[in-house]
mmCIF file of C-alpha atoms in Angstrom:
data_model
loop_
_atom_site.group_PDB
_atom_site.id
_atom_site.type_symbol
_atom_site.label_atom_id
_atom_site.label_comp_id
_atom_site.label_asym_id
_atom_site.label_seq_id
_atom_site.Cartn_x
_atom_site.Cartn_y
_atom_site.Cartn_z
ATOM 1 C CA MET F 1 -7.162 67.740 221.444
ATOM 2 C CA SER F 2 -9.388 70.549 220.265
ATOM 3 C CA ASP F 3 -9.544 71.900 223.814
ATOM 4 C CA PHE F 4 -5.847 72.710 223.673
ATOM 5 C CA ASP F 5 -6.177 74.588 220.321
ATOM 6 C CA SER F 6 -8.982 76.927 221.479
ATOM 7 C CA ASN F 7 -8.449 80.407 222.867
ATOM 8 C CA PRO F 8 -9.375 80.464 226.553
ATOM 9 C CA PHE F 9 -9.839 84.271 226.439
ATOM 10 C CA ALA F 10 -12.115 84.402 223.416
ATOM 11 C CA ASP F 11 -15.798 84.952 223.726
ATOM 12 C CA PRO F 12 -17.393 81.634 223.034
ATOM 13 C CA GLU F 13 -20.427 83.323 221.516
ATOM 14 C CA VAL F 14 -18.604 85.587 219.067
ATOM 15 C CA SER F 15 -15.722 83.850 217.297
ATOM 16 C CA ASN F 16 -15.564 86.224 214.250
ATOM 17 C CA PRO F 17 -16.385 89.945 214.642
ATOM 18 C CA PHE F 18 -17.284 90.263 210.932
ATOM 19 C CA GLN F 19 -20.001 87.714 211.421
ATOM 20 C CA ASP F 20 -21.866 90.103 213.629
ATOM 21 C CA PRO F 21 -25.389 90.579 212.232
ATOM 22 C CA SER F 22 -25.090 94.404 212.235
ATOM 23 C CA VAL F 23 -21.893 94.307 210.164
ATOM 24 C CA THR F 24 -23.143 91.796 207.663
ATOM 25 C CA ARG F 25 -26.318 93.807 207.169
ATOM 26 C CA VAL F 26 -24.341 96.966 206.226
ATOM 27 C CA THR F 27 -21.956 95.178 203.881
ATOM 28 C CA GLN F 28 -24.772 93.526 202.026
ATOM 29 C CA ASN F 29 -26.424 96.886 201.347
ATOM 30 C CA VAL F 30 -23.238 98.524 199.791
ATOM 31 C CA PRO F 31 -23.736 99.379 196.053
ATOM 32 C CA SER F 32 -21.778 97.361 193.568
ATOM 33 C CA ALA F 33 -20.199 100.518 192.124
ATOM 34 C CA LEU F 34 -18.501 101.285 195.398
ATOM 35 C CA GLU F 35 -17.076 97.790 195.592
ATOM 36 C CA GLU F 36 -15.448 98.126 192.135
ATOM 37 C CA TYR F 37 -14.250 101.723 192.571
ATOM 38 C CA ASN F 38 -10.499 102.283 192.236
ATOM 39 C CA PRO F 39 -9.356 105.888 192.783
ATOM 40 C CA PHE F 40 -6.101 105.272 190.913
ATOM 41 C CA THR F 41 -7.629 104.192 187.617
ATOM 42 C CA ASP F 42 -10.469 106.712 187.073
ATOM 43 C CA GLY F 43 -11.694 104.559 184.242
ATOM 44 C CA LYS F 44 -8.633 105.340 182.061
ATOM 45 C CA PRO F 45 -5.553 103.284 181.234
ATOM 46 C CA PRO F 46 -2.447 104.203 183.207
ATOM 47 C CA ALA F 47 -0.047 106.721 181.684
ATOM 48 C CA ILE F 48 3.126 104.940 180.568
ATOM 49 C CA MET F 49 6.111 106.862 179.102
ATOM 50 C CA ASN F 50 7.415 105.391 175.912
ATOM 51 C CA PRO F 51 11.209 105.131 176.203
ATOM 52 C CA THR F 52 11.609 105.518 172.421
ATOM 53 C CA GLU F 53 10.142 109.020 172.359
ATOM 54 C CA ASP F 54 12.600 111.872 171.920
ATOM 55 C CA THR F 55 13.287 113.901 174.978
ATOM 56 C CA LEU F 56 13.031 117.658 174.886
ATOM 57 C CA SER F 57 16.197 119.453 173.856
ATOM 58 C CA TYR F 58 17.087 122.408 175.985
ATOM 59 C CA ALA F 59 20.103 123.480 173.809
ATOM 60 C CA GLN F 60 19.673 126.872 172.164
ATOM 61 C CA PRO F 61 19.909 127.012 168.342
ATOM 62 C CA PRO F 62 23.113 128.614 166.931
ATOM 63 C CA THR F 63 22.907 132.304 166.087
ATOM 64 C CA GLN F 64 23.674 133.798 162.683
ATOM 65 C CA GLU F 65 26.992 135.132 163.921
ATOM 66 C CA GLN F 66 28.029 131.662 165.067
ATOM 67 C CA VAL F 67 27.017 130.202 161.700
ATOM 68 C CA ARG F 68 29.010 132.851 159.820
ATOM 69 C CA ALA F 69 32.013 132.335 162.082
ATOM 70 C CA ALA F 70 31.886 128.589 161.503
ATOM 71 C CA ALA F 71 31.592 129.090 157.731
ATOM 72 C CA GLU F 72 34.522 131.510 157.724
ATOM 73 C CA LEU F 73 36.595 129.082 159.765
ATOM 74 C CA MET F 74 35.829 126.286 157.313
ATOM 75 C CA LYS F 75 36.760 128.539 154.385
ATOM 76 C CA ARG F 76 40.074 129.444 155.994
ATOM 77 C CA GLN F 77 40.757 125.797 156.640
ATOM 78 C CA GLU F 78 40.094 124.972 152.987
ATOM 79 C CA ASP F 79 42.364 127.817 151.869
ATOM 80 C CA LEU F 80 45.146 126.574 154.110
ATOM 81 C CA GLU F 81 44.758 123.064 152.750
ATOM 82 C CA LYS F 82 44.862 124.363 149.174
ATOM 83 C CA LYS F 83 47.977 126.405 149.865
ATOM 84 C CA SER F 84 49.639 123.446 151.531
ATOM 85 C CA ALA F 85 48.827 121.225 148.569
ATOM 86 C CA GLU F 86 50.078 123.913 146.177
ATOM 87 C CA LEU F 87 53.366 124.244 148.058
ATOM 88 C CA ASP F 88 53.828 120.475 147.982
ATOM 89 C CA ARG F 89 53.112 120.384 144.253
ATOM 90 C CA ARG F 90 55.509 123.215 143.468
ATOM 91 C CA GLU F 91 58.205 121.634 145.620
ATOM 92 C CA ARG F 92 57.864 118.332 143.754
ATOM 93 C CA GLU F 93 57.990 120.112 140.406
ATOM 94 C CA MET F 94 61.054 122.111 141.431
ATOM 95 C CA GLN F 95 62.764 118.913 142.531
ATOM 96 C CA ALA F 96 61.914 117.356 139.184
ATOM 97 C CA LEU F 97 63.340 120.401 137.386
ATOM 98 C CA ASN F 98 66.532 120.295 139.424
ATOM 99 C CA ALA F 99 66.885 116.602 138.704
ATOM 100 C CA SER F 100 66.525 117.257 134.966
ATOM 101 C CA GLY F 101 69.147 120.010 134.917
ATOM 102 C CA GLY F 102 67.375 123.042 136.368
ATOM 103 C CA ARG F 103 65.181 125.740 134.889
ATOM 104 C CA LYS F 104 65.919 126.566 131.280
ATOM 105 C CA ASN F 105 64.510 129.434 129.278
ATOM 106 C CA ASN F 106 61.642 128.247 127.126
ATOM 107 C CA TRP F 107 60.026 131.446 125.810
ATOM 108 C CA PRO F 108 59.668 132.408 123.055
ATOM 109 C CA PRO F 109 59.525 128.838 121.741
ATOM 110 C CA LEU F 110 62.141 128.943 119.006
ATOM 111 C CA PRO F 111 63.605 126.085 116.964
ATOM 112 C CA GLU F 112 66.769 124.539 118.314
ATOM 113 C CA LYS F 113 68.743 125.498 115.190
ATOM 114 C CA PHE F 114 67.648 129.127 115.450
ATOM 115 C CA PRO F 115 70.640 131.430 116.020
ATOM 116 C CA VAL F 116 68.919 133.144 118.992
ATOM 117 C CA GLY F 117 67.641 131.123 121.930
ATOM 118 C CA PRO F 118 64.686 131.699 124.281
ATOM 119 C CA CYS F 119 64.957 134.692 126.602
ATOM 120 C CA PHE F 120 62.600 133.830 129.491
ATOM 121 C CA TYR F 121 61.353 130.905 131.510
ATOM 122 C CA HIS F 122 57.569 130.827 131.259
ATOM 123 C CA ASP F 123 55.426 128.137 132.906
ATOM 124 C CA ILE F 124 52.241 129.311 134.599
ATOM 125 C CA THR F 125 51.413 125.924 136.133
ATOM 126 C CA ILE F 126 54.737 125.838 137.996
ATOM 127 C CA ASP F 127 55.477 129.468 138.859
ATOM 128 C CA ILE F 128 52.006 130.828 139.633
ATOM 129 C CA PRO F 129 49.860 129.716 142.611
ATOM 130 C CA VAL F 130 46.667 127.887 141.725
ATOM 131 C CA GLU F 131 44.306 130.683 142.789
ATOM 132 C CA PHE F 132 46.025 133.138 140.376
ATOM 133 C CA GLN F 133 46.708 130.868 137.415
ATOM 134 C CA LYS F 134 43.423 131.607 135.653
ATOM 135 C CA THR F 135 43.970 135.373 135.829
ATOM 136 C CA VAL F 136 47.538 135.130 134.555
ATOM 137 C CA LYS F 137 46.425 132.898 131.692
ATOM 138 C CA ILE F 138 43.739 135.404 130.697
ATOM 139 C CA ILE F 139 46.307 138.219 130.721
ATOM 140 C CA TYR F 140 48.621 136.078 128.592
ATOM 141 C CA TYR F 141 45.836 135.384 126.095
ATOM 142 C CA LEU F 142 45.037 139.104 126.113
ATOM 143 C CA TRP F 143 48.657 139.838 125.207
ATOM 144 C CA MET F 144 48.397 137.344 122.328
ATOM 145 C CA PHE F 145 45.182 139.056 121.216
ATOM 146 C CA HIS F 146 47.044 142.373 121.419
ATOM 147 C CA THR F 147 49.764 141.021 119.107
ATOM 148 C CA GLY F 148 47.206 139.622 116.658
ATOM 149 C CA THR F 149 45.368 142.942 116.555
ATOM 150 C CA LEU F 150 48.583 144.808 115.735
ATOM 151 C CA PHE F 151 49.258 142.343 112.922
ATOM 152 C CA ALA F 152 45.709 142.823 111.616
ATOM 153 C CA ASN F 153 46.264 146.576 111.817
ATOM 154 C CA LEU F 154 49.344 146.139 109.645
ATOM 155 C CA ILE F 155 47.272 144.274 107.043
ATOM 156 C CA GLY F 156 44.563 146.958 107.151
ATOM 157 C CA CYS F 157 47.037 149.812 106.678
ATOM 158 C CA LEU F 158 48.700 147.888 103.849
ATOM 159 C CA ALA F 159 45.333 147.475 102.128
ATOM 160 C CA TRP F 160 44.618 151.173 102.641
ATOM 161 C CA PHE F 161 48.016 152.033 101.154
ATOM 162 C CA CYS F 162 47.221 149.837 98.140
ATOM 163 C CA VAL F 163 44.049 151.792 97.322
ATOM 164 C CA ASP F 164 45.433 155.188 98.376
ATOM 165 C CA SER F 165 49.131 155.800 97.712
ATOM 166 C CA SER F 166 49.161 158.797 100.070
ATOM 167 C CA ARG F 167 48.801 156.483 103.093
ATOM 168 C CA GLY F 168 52.375 155.239 103.081
ATOM 169 C CA GLY F 169 53.056 156.930 106.401
ATOM 170 C CA ASP F 170 50.234 154.992 108.093
ATOM 171 C CA PHE F 171 51.604 151.742 106.710
ATOM 172 C CA GLY F 172 55.116 152.547 107.978
ATOM 173 C CA LEU F 173 53.835 153.417 111.448
ATOM 174 C CA ALA F 174 51.785 150.204 111.531
ATOM 175 C CA ILE F 175 55.005 148.246 110.966
ATOM 176 C CA LEU F 176 56.710 150.238 113.725
ATOM 177 C CA TRP F 177 53.841 149.640 116.195
ATOM 178 C CA LEU F 178 53.939 145.890 115.543
ATOM 179 C CA LEU F 179 57.700 145.606 115.946
ATOM 180 C CA MET F 180 57.866 147.886 118.989
ATOM 181 C CA PHE F 181 54.685 147.217 120.990
ATOM 182 C CA THR F 182 54.813 143.421 120.728
ATOM 183 C CA PRO F 183 58.061 142.854 122.707
ATOM 184 C CA CYS F 184 57.669 145.990 124.842
ATOM 185 C CA SER F 185 54.190 144.982 126.010
ATOM 186 C CA PHE F 186 55.449 141.525 126.984
ATOM 187 C CA VAL F 187 58.427 142.898 128.905
ATOM 188 C CA CYS F 188 56.851 146.039 130.360
ATOM 189 C CA TRP F 189 53.459 144.847 131.633
ATOM 190 C CA TYR F 190 53.012 141.096 131.191
ATOM 191 C CA ARG F 191 56.294 140.013 132.788
ATOM 192 C CA PRO F 192 55.871 142.369 135.785
ATOM 193 C CA LEU F 193 52.419 140.895 136.395
ATOM 194 C CA TYR F 194 53.785 137.363 136.001
ATOM 195 C CA GLY F 195 56.549 138.094 138.505
ATOM 196 C CA ALA F 196 54.178 139.879 140.885
ATOM 197 C CA PHE F 197 51.926 136.841 141.223
ATOM 198 C CA ARG F 198 54.898 134.478 141.306
ATOM 199 C CA SER F 199 56.780 136.172 144.154
ATOM 200 C CA ASP F 200 54.066 138.433 145.641
ATOM 201 C CA SER F 201 56.084 141.511 144.696
ATOM 202 C CA SER F 202 54.497 144.874 145.486
ATOM 203 C CA PHE F 203 56.957 146.748 143.286
ATOM 204 C CA ARG F 204 56.099 144.661 140.244
ATOM 205 C CA PHE F 205 52.400 145.199 140.862
ATOM 206 C CA PHE F 206 52.933 148.963 140.752
ATOM 207 C CA VAL F 207 55.018 148.666 137.574
ATOM 208 C CA PHE F 208 52.211 146.702 135.945
ATOM 209 C CA PHE F 209 49.551 149.214 137.006
ATOM 210 C CA PHE F 210 51.527 152.205 135.736
ATOM 211 C CA VAL F 211 52.482 150.693 132.369
ATOM 212 C CA TYR F 212 49.108 149.036 131.778
ATOM 213 C CA VAL F 213 47.241 152.310 132.283
ATOM 214 C CA CYS F 214 49.410 153.797 129.526
ATOM 215 C CA GLN F 215 48.727 150.745 127.364
ATOM 216 C CA VAL F 216 44.960 151.163 127.766
ATOM 217 C CA GLY F 217 45.351 154.793 126.700
ATOM 218 C CA VAL F 218 47.178 153.644 123.555
ATOM 219 C CA TYR F 219 44.345 151.203 122.832
ATOM 220 C CA VAL F 220 41.809 154.018 123.059
ATOM 221 C CA VAL F 221 43.836 156.194 120.646
ATOM 222 C CA GLN F 222 44.210 153.291 118.218
ATOM 223 C CA ALA F 223 40.486 152.543 118.406
ATOM 224 C CA ILE F 224 39.705 156.175 117.565
ATOM 225 C CA GLY F 225 42.044 155.868 114.579
ATOM 226 C CA LEU F 226 43.310 159.367 113.872
ATOM 227 C CA THR F 227 44.543 159.590 110.308
ATOM 228 C CA GLY F 228 48.311 159.654 110.009
ATOM 229 C CA TRP F 229 48.839 157.695 113.246
ATOM 230 C CA GLY F 230 49.144 154.267 111.647
ATOM 231 C CA ALA F 231 46.012 152.814 113.258
ATOM 232 C CA SER F 232 42.967 151.344 111.531
ATOM 233 C CA GLY F 233 40.510 152.931 113.916
ATOM 234 C CA TRP F 234 37.019 154.246 113.422
ATOM 235 C CA ILE F 235 37.979 157.582 111.858
ATOM 236 C CA SER F 236 40.452 155.990 109.446
ATOM 237 C CA ALA F 237 37.946 153.285 108.524
ATOM 238 C CA LEU F 238 35.163 155.765 107.784
ATOM 239 C CA THR F 239 37.607 157.852 105.746
ATOM 240 C CA CYS F 240 38.669 154.808 103.736
ATOM 241 C CA LEU F 241 35.033 154.042 102.841
ATOM 242 C CA ASN F 242 35.125 157.015 100.462
ATOM 243 C CA THR F 243 37.983 155.359 98.556
ATOM 244 C CA SER F 244 37.208 151.639 98.806
ATOM 245 C CA VAL F 245 34.219 150.026 100.462
ATOM 246 C CA GLY F 246 35.904 146.628 100.825
ATOM 247 C CA VAL F 247 39.013 148.011 102.490
ATOM 248 C CA GLY F 248 36.840 150.281 104.610
ATOM 249 C CA ILE F 249 34.897 147.272 105.934
ATOM 250 C CA ILE F 250 38.175 145.495 106.779
ATOM 251 C CA MET F 251 39.347 148.534 108.694
ATOM 252 C CA ILE F 252 36.003 148.745 110.538
ATOM 253 C CA LEU F 253 36.537 145.180 111.736
ATOM 254 C CA ILE F 254 40.035 146.101 112.915
ATOM 255 C CA ALA F 255 38.632 149.134 114.719
ATOM 256 C CA GLY F 256 36.226 146.770 116.478
ATOM 257 C CA LEU F 257 39.230 144.668 117.571
ATOM 258 C CA PHE F 258 40.937 147.723 119.063
ATOM 259 C CA THR F 259 37.719 148.659 120.867
ATOM 260 C CA ALA F 260 37.287 145.163 122.277
ATOM 261 C CA LEU F 261 40.937 145.177 123.336
ATOM 262 C CA ALA F 262 40.463 148.442 125.230
ATOM 263 C CA VAL F 263 37.314 147.198 126.991
ATOM 264 C CA MET F 264 38.810 143.833 127.991
ATOM 265 C CA SER F 265 41.964 145.554 129.221
ATOM 266 C CA LEU F 266 39.919 147.801 131.503
ATOM 267 C CA VAL F 267 38.041 144.782 132.866
ATOM 268 C CA MET F 268 41.257 142.867 133.566
ATOM 269 C CA PHE F 269 42.890 145.935 135.106
ATOM 270 C CA LYS F 270 40.014 146.186 137.575
ATOM 271 C CA LYS F 271 40.174 142.451 138.304
ATOM 272 C CA VAL F 272 43.927 142.466 138.928
ATOM 273 C CA HIS F 273 43.585 145.526 141.151
ATOM 274 C CA GLY F 274 40.919 143.735 143.204
ATOM 275 C CA MET F 275 43.182 140.696 143.598
ATOM 276 C CA TYR F 276 46.097 142.963 144.520
ATOM 277 C CA ARG F 277 44.090 144.409 147.403
ATOM 278 C CA THR F 278 43.564 140.899 148.822
ATOM 279 C CA THR F 279 47.320 140.270 149.038
ATOM 280 C CA ASP F 280 49.899 141.664 151.444
ATOM 281 C CA ALA F 281 51.233 144.097 148.839
ATOM 282 C CA SER F 282 51.445 147.803 149.699
ATOM 283 C CA PHE F 283 53.148 150.995 148.580
ATOM 284 C CA GLU F 284 55.532 150.906 151.559
ATOM 285 C CA LYS F 285 56.511 147.344 150.699
ATOM 286 C CA ALA F 286 57.078 148.403 147.067
ATOM 287 C CA GLN F 287 59.419 151.170 148.234
ATOM 288 C CA GLN F 288 61.372 148.726 150.374
ATOM 289 C CA GLU F 289 61.659 146.260 147.472
ATOM 290 C CA PHE F 290 62.835 149.021 145.144
ATOM 291 C CA ALA F 291 65.438 150.239 147.623
ATOM 292 C CA SER F 292 66.745 146.756 148.344
ATOM 293 C CA GLY F 293 66.775 145.915 144.626
ATOM 294 C CA VAL F 294 68.690 149.066 143.736
ATOM 295 C CA MET F 295 71.229 148.619 146.512
ATOM 296 C CA SER F 296 71.791 144.969 145.622
ATOM 297 C CA ASN F 297 72.462 145.817 141.959
ATOM 298 C CA LYS F 298 76.159 145.396 141.137
ATOM 299 C CA THR F 299 76.195 148.329 138.743
ATOM 300 C CA VAL F 300 74.705 150.628 141.368
ATOM 301 C CA GLN F 301 77.125 149.326 143.977
ATOM 302 C CA THR F 302 80.090 149.931 141.696
ATOM 303 C CA ALA F 303 78.935 153.457 140.835
ATOM 304 C CA ALA F 304 78.362 154.274 144.511
ATOM 305 C CA ALA F 305 81.798 152.967 145.450
ATOM 306 C CA ARG F 306 83.463 155.042 142.740
ATOM 307 C CA ALA F 307 81.539 158.145 143.813
ATOM 308 C CA ALA F 308 82.580 157.599 147.440
ATOM 309 C CA GLN F 309 86.227 157.137 146.455
ATOM 310 C CA GLN F 310 86.149 160.263 144.290
ATOM 311 C CA SER F 311 84.584 162.281 147.106
ATOM 312 C CA PHE F 312 87.183 161.001 149.575
ATOM 313 C CA LYS F 313 90.048 161.929 147.243
ATOM 314 C CA GLU F 314 88.655 165.425 146.759
ATOM 315 C CA GLN F 315 88.449 165.944 150.507
ATOM 316 C CA ILE F 316 92.042 164.846 150.962
#
């Protein structure tokens, strides 16, 4: 059976070429280091990439211009959201007012049994946008401080008249300034500012600026306190010290009130002017508002119609 499994072409003497004595002699003399050498290991552990390590980012960092543009865009978005919320709030409040009978005059707050009723509707939280409410409130408090200072000036001039009978003219003028400047200041510069912020009116802004500059000038004159002008300013106070020290000290305090009023008015004038420049108001828009307001006035329309009729009759 083994005869059939053998190779008839094989050399019967050499069945395995690696068993040749010359080959076995060479393999036995090979150093052990060569047998264990592996060119792919080099004696170090294989390099394996950790999949949890962060890969390199090739995106360029944003520039300063891009950062500023993004910040400006976010600010505009916030402003739009605030304006939208303010419009919704004012719409709800107007609906509530209409449901309760509409807007009714509430200023000055007079008793119900008083023979004269309120003349104006005044509500800063409803009429004025949120971003301008703080400024309008400060101007309103400044007007109240203005009224209180005029009343204090009346007391100071009365005290001066009590210690010096020749100062009756100052006392009379102090009464006149209180009765005249209190309502005129409210109507001539506070209400125009209130309406300017309420309806974004350029014409009312210019009215406020013109009248308020004159008002600041009056504050400066009253703080100086020229004798005979009905103002407890610095000159009048120092003059009164020669007659009565106590009354002179009271008038010095009033002069300080006039000085503080002038300084705060200048500060608020500058602030309002800065806010005006951020709005859409302009001199051209003020002219257009004035022209449209004059032409829409019924008295002006009636006078123009009469003048046209008279001119037509004369031509005929």
